[in-house]
C-alpha cells in the first residue's frame, strides 16, 4: 500500500473513532497496531506492542514484584531513545485540578496514576539488564541512551495544555508528555498535506455520488453523468470494462482519464474533484474513501469552467445509458478541504447503513439540467423511478 493511502486510512480511522466518541482503550490499541504509519509520523523508527495478545513479554521485575506491560515501546535508531508509549482514552475529565490550599494546580488523581505507571515501566526497563536486552532486540537498537514517556490521552479543548506542560516540566525524569487525540489527528493531517497544500478549497468542482451499480450494463460505455460539448470542454463519468472512469476532454481536445475498478451491486462512494487555475491542474477520483487516481500538474489546463450542458443517467447524445441506483448526489463549486472529505465519507457510511431505497436508472432513464439549474425529466417514459425496497434486479 502506498504511504499516502496508508496515512489517509489512519486519519479516517482516528477521525471516525473521535466522531463516534469512542472511549474504549482496546479500540485505540487496535488503531495503533493497525496503522504503523502513525508511529512513523510521530518520529519513531521502530515500535513494539506489549499488550497481552501481542505475544511479546518483558522480564518479571523482582525488585518491583511485577511484569512491566507498556502498551507500546518505541525506538529511535539514531538517538537510541526508548519511549514508553501509553494509551488512554480521549473523552475524560480535565487533566488538572486546582489545589484547595491555593498553591499551584496539580494533575488529577487519574492522570497522576497514568504517569506513575508509565514511569514505573521506564524505571523497570532502565534498571534491568535482561529487560534492556529484550528491548534492544525488539526495537533493533544497538544500545539505549535515554528514555521518555508519551501518554496519548484526552482532548485539547477540555484542557489548558500550557498549564499541563508547566506541571510536567517539574518531572524531569523521562521527559513525560501528554499527547491529546485531537492533536494527534492534526499531526497526521499536517503530514498528509505536506504534498497536497494546493489541492484544498480551489475553485472548481467536487461531485459526490452514492450509487449501486448494476453489473449488467447495456453498452460497452455506460454513462452515469456527462457535462459539456461532444468533442471538447467535456467532463464525463461512465462505466467501462469493469471500471468507473472519470474523463476530461479539454479545449485542445486532449483527453485526461482517471479510472478505478468498480464493485457492483452494493453501495459505493464516488468523489470526483476538478480544478484548473494558476496553481495548475488537479483531478482526483476517490472510490470508497481511497484516492484511486490523482493527476496534479503545474500547468493550467485549457478548459472552460462554464460547461454548457449536464445530463444524468446517459451521455450528452442520450444514446448510452447506465444502469444503477442513485442513493444520493451533491455538488460543490470548489475542491474539498480535508475536513470536508472526512465528513463526506463518514456521512456516506451512516447514510448507507441498511439502505433500502433509491432512484433507479435502468438503461433508459435520465435527467437533464433545466433553465433553473435543477435536474428534471418532463417525459414520463424517461423518468427514473423511486424504488423501495431496492432489488438486485433492474
Tab-separated table of N, CA and C in Angstrom, residues 258-360:
chain	number	residue	atom	x	y	z
A	258	UNK	N	-9.059	9.304	-15.552
A	258	UNK	CA	-8.843	8.713	-14.243
A	258	UNK	C	-9.805	7.541	-14.135
A	259	UNK	N	-9.345	6.391	-13.671
A	259	UNK	CA	-10.250	5.246	-13.584
A	259	UNK	C	-9.878	4.331	-12.432
A	260	UNK	N	-10.844	3.513	-12.047
A	260	UNK	CA	-10.654	2.579	-10.943
A	260	UNK	C	-11.594	1.394	-11.120
A	261	UNK	N	-11.167	0.195	-10.705
A	261	UNK	CA	-12.106	-0.942	-10.694
A	261	UNK	C	-13.328	-0.622	-9.842
A	262	UNK	N	-14.451	-1.164	-10.233
A	262	UNK	CA	-15.700	-0.867	-9.539
A	262	UNK	C	-16.274	-2.135	-8.921
A	263	UNK	N	-16.940	-1.980	-7.793
A	263	UNK	CA	-17.642	-3.082	-7.139
A	263	UNK	C	-19.123	-2.942	-7.463
A	264	UNK	N	-19.716	-4.023	-7.925
A	264	UNK	CA	-21.115	-3.986	-8.356
A	264	UNK	C	-22.067	-4.397	-7.232
A	265	UNK	N	-23.317	-3.963	-7.383
A	265	UNK	CA	-24.450	-4.446	-6.585
A	265	UNK	C	-24.301	-4.207	-5.085
A	266	UNK	N	-23.580	-3.174	-4.714
A	266	UNK	CA	-23.518	-2.747	-3.320
A	266	UNK	C	-23.214	-1.251	-3.296
A	267	UNK	N	-23.575	-0.555	-2.213
A	267	UNK	CA	-23.352	0.893	-2.182
A	267	UNK	C	-21.873	1.243	-2.332
A	268	UNK	N	-21.603	2.207	-3.204
A	268	UNK	CA	-20.240	2.703	-3.376
A	268	UNK	C	-20.244	4.223	-3.267
A	269	UNK	N	-19.126	4.726	-2.797
A	269	UNK	CA	-18.910	6.162	-2.643
A	269	UNK	C	-17.968	6.620	-3.747
A	270	UNK	N	-18.397	7.593	-4.540
A	270	UNK	CA	-17.563	8.156	-5.604
A	270	UNK	C	-17.419	9.658	-5.385
A	271	UNK	N	-16.183	10.112	-5.414
A	271	UNK	CA	-15.947	11.557	-5.338
A	271	UNK	C	-15.020	11.975	-6.477
A	272	UNK	N	-15.469	12.933	-7.252
A	272	UNK	CA	-14.676	13.482	-8.350
A	272	UNK	C	-14.357	14.935	-8.022
A	273	UNK	N	-13.084	15.297	-8.151
A	273	UNK	CA	-12.681	16.686	-7.933
A	273	UNK	C	-11.917	17.191	-9.151
A	274	UNK	N	-12.166	18.451	-9.470
A	274	UNK	CA	-11.538	19.050	-10.649
A	274	UNK	C	-11.241	20.514	-10.369
A	275	UNK	N	-10.031	20.955	-10.727
A	275	UNK	CA	-9.681	22.371	-10.664
A	275	UNK	C	-8.583	22.648	-11.679
A	276	UNK	N	-8.635	23.816	-12.272
A	276	UNK	CA	-7.545	24.284	-13.130
A	276	UNK	C	-7.466	25.799	-12.982
A	277	UNK	N	-6.326	26.271	-12.474
A	277	UNK	CA	-6.144	27.695	-12.190
A	277	UNK	C	-4.652	27.999	-12.212
A	278	UNK	N	-4.250	29.088	-11.586
A	278	UNK	CA	-2.839	29.469	-11.611
A	278	UNK	C	-1.949	28.462	-10.884
A	279	UNK	N	-2.541	27.625	-10.033
A	279	UNK	CA	-1.776	26.567	-9.363
A	279	UNK	C	-1.585	25.341	-10.251
A	280	UNK	N	-2.282	25.312	-11.389
A	280	UNK	CA	-2.171	24.171	-12.290
A	280	UNK	C	-3.412	23.309	-12.280
A	281	UNK	N	-3.254	22.085	-12.749
A	281	UNK	CA	-4.375	21.157	-12.866
A	281	UNK	C	-4.457	20.254	-11.639
A	282	UNK	N	-5.673	19.932	-11.251
A	282	UNK	CA	-5.913	18.975	-10.165
A	282	UNK	C	-7.140	18.153	-10.529
A	283	UNK	N	-6.953	16.847	-10.696
A	283	UNK	CA	-8.036	15.901	-10.946
A	283	UNK	C	-7.887	14.749	-9.969
A	284	UNK	N	-8.970	14.370	-9.317
A	284	UNK	CA	-8.912	13.298	-8.327
A	284	UNK	C	-10.149	12.420	-8.440
A	285	UNK	N	-9.939	11.111	-8.362
A	285	UNK	CA	-11.020	10.126	-8.321
A	285	UNK	C	-10.884	9.329	-7.034
A	286	UNK	N	-11.914	9.383	-6.209
A	286	UNK	CA	-11.919	8.667	-4.939
A	286	UNK	C	-13.068	7.668	-4.945
A	287	UNK	N	-12.752	6.407	-4.653
A	287	UNK	CA	-13.750	5.346	-4.589
A	287	UNK	C	-13.685	4.714	-3.206
A	288	UNK	N	-14.799	4.765	-2.491
A	288	UNK	CA	-14.886	4.182	-1.149
A	288	UNK	C	-13.754	4.646	-0.242
A	289	UNK	N	-13.516	5.965	-0.271
A	289	UNK	CA	-12.562	6.637	0.611
A	289	UNK	C	-11.106	6.342	0.279
A	290	UNK	N	-10.852	5.787	-0.900
A	290	UNK	CA	-9.480	5.589	-1.356
A	290	UNK	C	-9.263	6.393	-2.628
A	291	UNK	N	-8.258	7.249	-2.606
A	291	UNK	CA	-7.941	8.017	-3.802
A	291	UNK	C	-7.293	7.077	-4.804
A	292	UNK	N	-8.070	6.646	-5.779
A	292	UNK	CA	-7.609	5.632	-6.721
A	292	UNK	C	-6.777	6.227	-7.848
A	293	UNK	N	-6.995	7.507	-8.118
A	293	UNK	CA	-6.250	8.123	-9.215
A	293	UNK	C	-6.136	9.610	-8.928
A	294	UNK	N	-4.933	10.142	-9.082
A	294	UNK	CA	-4.671	11.551	-8.809
A	294	UNK	C	-3.820	12.121	-9.930
A	295	UNK	N	-4.250	13.255	-10.465
A	295	UNK	CA	-3.493	13.953	-11.503
A	295	UNK	C	-3.290	15.393	-11.047
A	296	UNK	N	-2.036	15.735	-10.746
A	296	UNK	CA	-1.690	17.085	-10.302
A	296	UNK	C	-0.563	17.591	-11.179
A	297	UNK	N	-0.703	18.785	-11.706
A	297	UNK	CA	0.335	19.366	-12.550
A	297	UNK	C	0.432	20.863	-12.361
A	298	UNK	N	1.573	21.426	-12.688
A	298	UNK	CA	1.793	22.863	-12.509
A	298	UNK	C	1.243	23.686	-13.666
A	299	UNK	N	0.911	23.028	-14.773
A	299	UNK	CA	0.417	23.734	-15.958
A	299	UNK	C	-1.106	23.822	-15.909
A	300	UNK	N	-1.622	25.011	-16.165
A	300	UNK	CA	-3.070	25.214	-16.184
A	300	UNK	C	-3.676	24.557	-17.414
A	301	UNK	N	-4.768	23.845	-17.201
A	301	UNK	CA	-5.450	23.164	-18.300
A	301	UNK	C	-6.280	24.166	-19.103
A	302	UNK	N	-6.267	24.026	-20.414
A	302	UNK	CA	-7.098	24.870	-21.275
A	302	UNK	C	-8.521	24.327	-21.234
A	303	UNK	N	-9.300	24.857	-20.304
A	303	UNK	CA	-10.641	24.315	-20.067
A	303	UNK	C	-11.557	25.439	-19.620
A	304	UNK	N	-12.733	25.503	-20.206
A	304	UNK	CA	-13.734	26.495	-19.833
A	304	UNK	C	-14.592	25.938	-18.703
A	305	UNK	N	-14.511	26.572	-17.533
A	305	UNK	CA	-15.225	26.057	-16.366
A	305	UNK	C	-16.744	26.228	-16.478
A	306	UNK	N	-17.196	27.050	-17.412
A	306	UNK	CA	-18.640	27.240	-17.601
A	306	UNK	C	-19.146	26.219	-18.622
A	307	UNK	N	-19.486	25.035	-18.143
A	307	UNK	CA	-19.949	23.976	-19.037
A	307	UNK	C	-21.370	24.267	-19.522
A	308	UNK	N	-21.635	23.849	-20.744
A	308	UNK	CA	-22.898	24.229	-21.395
A	308	UNK	C	-24.065	23.302	-21.096
A	309	UNK	N	-23.826	22.059	-20.754
A	309	UNK	CA	-24.934	21.128	-20.563
A	309	UNK	C	-24.611	20.092	-19.510
A	310	UNK	N	-25.663	19.473	-18.984
A	310	UNK	CA	-25.460	18.440	-17.971
A	310	UNK	C	-26.612	17.454	-18.064
A	311	UNK	N	-26.274	16.176	-18.259
A	311	UNK	CA	-27.271	15.106	-18.216
A	311	UNK	C	-26.817	14.066	-17.206
A	312	UNK	N	-27.788	13.397	-16.616
A	312	UNK	CA	-27.502	12.377	-15.609
A	312	UNK	C	-28.229	11.099	-15.994
A	313	UNK	N	-27.486	9.989	-16.074
A	313	UNK	CA	-28.065	8.707	-16.450
A	313	UNK	C	-27.716	8.290	-17.859
A	314	UNK	N	-27.115	9.213	-18.619
A	314	UNK	CA	-26.750	8.928	-20.005
A	314	UNK	C	-25.654	9.900	-20.431
A	315	UNK	N	-25.269	9.840	-21.714
A	315	UNK	CA	-24.307	10.796	-22.260
A	315	UNK	C	-25.048	11.969	-22.887
A	316	UNK	N	-24.311	12.979	-23.353
A	316	UNK	CA	-24.964	14.187	-23.869
A	316	UNK	C	-25.716	13.944	-25.174
A	317	UNK	N	-25.430	12.818	-25.855
A	317	UNK	CA	-26.208	12.481	-27.057
A	317	UNK	C	-27.445	11.655	-26.724
A	318	UNK	N	-27.587	11.281	-25.436
A	318	UNK	CA	-28.718	10.468	-24.962
A	318	UNK	C	-28.805	9.133	-25.697
A	319	UNK	N	-27.652	8.474	-25.845
A	319	UNK	CA	-27.607	7.171	-26.509
A	319	UNK	C	-27.099	6.051	-25.596
A	320	UNK	N	-26.211	6.368	-24.679
A	320	UNK	CA	-25.512	5.327	-23.927
A	320	UNK	C	-25.859	5.446	-22.438
A	321	UNK	N	-26.910	4.731	-22.070
A	321	UNK	CA	-27.486	4.845	-20.733
A	321	UNK	C	-26.786	3.908	-19.745
A	322	UNK	N	-26.774	4.328	-18.496
A	322	UNK	CA	-26.254	3.482	-17.432
A	322	UNK	C	-27.371	2.824	-16.657
A	323	UNK	N	-27.031	1.739	-15.970
A	323	UNK	CA	-27.987	1.028	-15.112
A	323	UNK	C	-27.447	1.062	-13.687
A	324	UNK	N	-28.141	1.776	-12.821
A	324	UNK	CA	-27.653	1.943	-11.450
A	324	UNK	C	-28.773	2.522	-10.585
A	325	UNK	N	-28.569	2.444	-9.284
A	325	UNK	CA	-29.422	3.130	-8.320
A	325	UNK	C	-28.670	4.353	-7.799
A	326	UNK	N	-29.328	5.488	-7.813
A	326	UNK	CA	-28.779	6.684	-7.196
A	326	UNK	C	-29.315	6.781	-5.772
A	327	UNK	N	-28.408	6.756	-4.813
A	327	UNK	CA	-28.798	6.886	-3.411
A	327	UNK	C	-28.722	8.336	-2.958
A	328	UNK	N	-27.708	9.026	-3.451
A	328	UNK	CA	-27.565	10.452	-3.133
A	328	UNK	C	-26.510	11.052	-4.048
A	329	UNK	N	-26.644	12.363	-4.294
A	329	UNK	CA	-25.644	13.098	-5.068
A	329	UNK	C	-25.601	14.529	-4.554
A	330	UNK	N	-24.403	15.092	-4.478
A	330	UNK	CA	-24.282	16.509	-4.131
A	330	UNK	C	-23.026	17.089	-4.758
A	331	UNK	N	-22.995	18.407	-4.787
A	331	UNK	CA	-22.007	19.117	-5.601
A	331	UNK	C	-21.546	20.368	-4.864
A	332	UNK	N	-20.282	20.727	-5.060
A	332	UNK	CA	-19.751	21.979	-4.529
A	332	UNK	C	-18.891	22.638	-5.599
A	333	UNK	N	-18.908	23.977	-5.636
A	333	UNK	CA	-18.151	24.716	-6.650
A	333	UNK	C	-16.723	24.996	-6.193
A	334	UNK	N	-16.143	24.046	-5.490
A	334	UNK	CA	-14.743	24.134	-5.087
A	334	UNK	C	-14.264	22.736	-4.734
A	335	UNK	N	-12.959	22.565	-4.681
A	335	UNK	CA	-12.433	21.290	-4.203
A	335	UNK	C	-12.581	21.240	-2.686
A	336	UNK	N	-12.580	20.049	-2.142
A	336	UNK	CA	-12.869	19.871	-0.723
A	336	UNK	C	-11.636	20.090	0.152
A	337	UNK	N	-11.883	20.532	1.379
A	337	UNK	CA	-10.852	20.527	2.407
A	337	UNK	C	-10.744	19.121	2.984
A	338	UNK	N	-9.707	18.869	3.754
A	338	UNK	CA	-9.561	17.564	4.397
A	338	UNK	C	-10.749	17.285	5.307
A	339	UNK	N	-11.167	18.286	6.058
A	339	UNK	CA	-12.312	18.092	6.955
A	339	UNK	C	-13.571	17.751	6.167
A	340	UNK	N	-13.767	18.422	5.025
A	340	UNK	CA	-14.918	18.111	4.165
A	340	UNK	C	-14.883	16.655	3.714
A	341	UNK	N	-13.700	16.192	3.322
A	341	UNK	CA	-13.565	14.823	2.819
A	341	UNK	C	-13.858	13.800	3.912
A	342	UNK	N	-13.368	14.068	5.107
A	342	UNK	CA	-13.631	13.155	6.218
A	342	UNK	C	-15.122	13.099	6.527
A	343	UNK	N	-15.750	14.257	6.599
A	343	UNK	CA	-17.191	14.301	6.887
A	343	UNK	C	-17.998	13.639	5.782
A	344	UNK	N	-17.557	13.855	4.540
A	344	UNK	CA	-18.298	13.341	3.390
A	344	UNK	C	-18.374	11.822	3.415
A	345	UNK	N	-17.240	11.163	3.656
A	345	UNK	CA	-17.269	9.701	3.659
A	345	UNK	C	-17.969	9.167	4.906
A	346	UNK	N	-17.789	9.834	6.034
A	346	UNK	CA	-18.479	9.414	7.246
A	346	UNK	C	-19.992	9.501	7.058
A	347	UNK	N	-20.444	10.544	6.374
A	347	UNK	CA	-21.871	10.688	6.068
A	347	UNK	C	-22.350	9.538	5.190
A	348	UNK	N	-21.546	9.169	4.188
A	348	UNK	CA	-21.898	8.040	3.321
A	348	UNK	C	-22.072	6.765	4.142
A	349	UNK	N	-21.160	6.488	5.050
A	349	UNK	CA	-21.246	5.266	5.849
A	349	UNK	C	-22.507	5.252	6.699
A	350	UNK	N	-22.832	6.397	7.285
A	350	UNK	CA	-24.039	6.463	8.095
A	350	UNK	C	-25.294	6.357	7.225
A	351	UNK	N	-25.254	7.022	6.068
A	351	UNK	CA	-26.427	7.089	5.189
A	351	UNK	C	-26.756	5.734	4.572
A	352	UNK	N	-25.732	4.961	4.224
A	352	UNK	CA	-25.961	3.706	3.502
A	352	UNK	C	-26.025	2.497	4.429
A	353	UNK	N	-25.977	2.725	5.725
A	353	UNK	CA	-26.103	1.628	6.671
A	353	UNK	C	-27.535	1.100	6.627
A	354	UNK	N	-27.704	-0.096	6.073
A	354	UNK	CA	-29.043	-0.659	5.945
A	354	UNK	C	-29.909	0.050	4.927
A	355	UNK	N	-29.292	0.637	3.899
A	355	UNK	CA	-30.056	1.378	2.895
A	355	UNK	C	-31.058	0.462	2.196
A	356	UNK	N	-32.264	0.977	1.954
A	356	UNK	CA	-33.295	0.140	1.328
A	356	UNK	C	-33.975	0.816	0.144
A	357	UNK	N	-33.709	2.109	-0.068
A	357	UNK	CA	-34.420	2.835	-1.120
A	357	UNK	C	-33.439	3.622	-1.980
A	358	UNK	N	-33.831	3.852	-3.245
A	358	UNK	CA	-33.004	4.632	-4.147
A	358	UNK	C	-33.767	4.976	-5.411
A	359	UNK	N	-33.156	5.796	-6.242
A	359	UNK	CA	-33.749	6.174	-7.528
A	359	UNK	C	-33.125	5.303	-8.606
A	360	UNK	N	-33.959	4.584	-9.339
A	360	UNK	CA	-33.481	3.593	-10.302
A	360	UNK	C	-33.357	4.189	-11.704
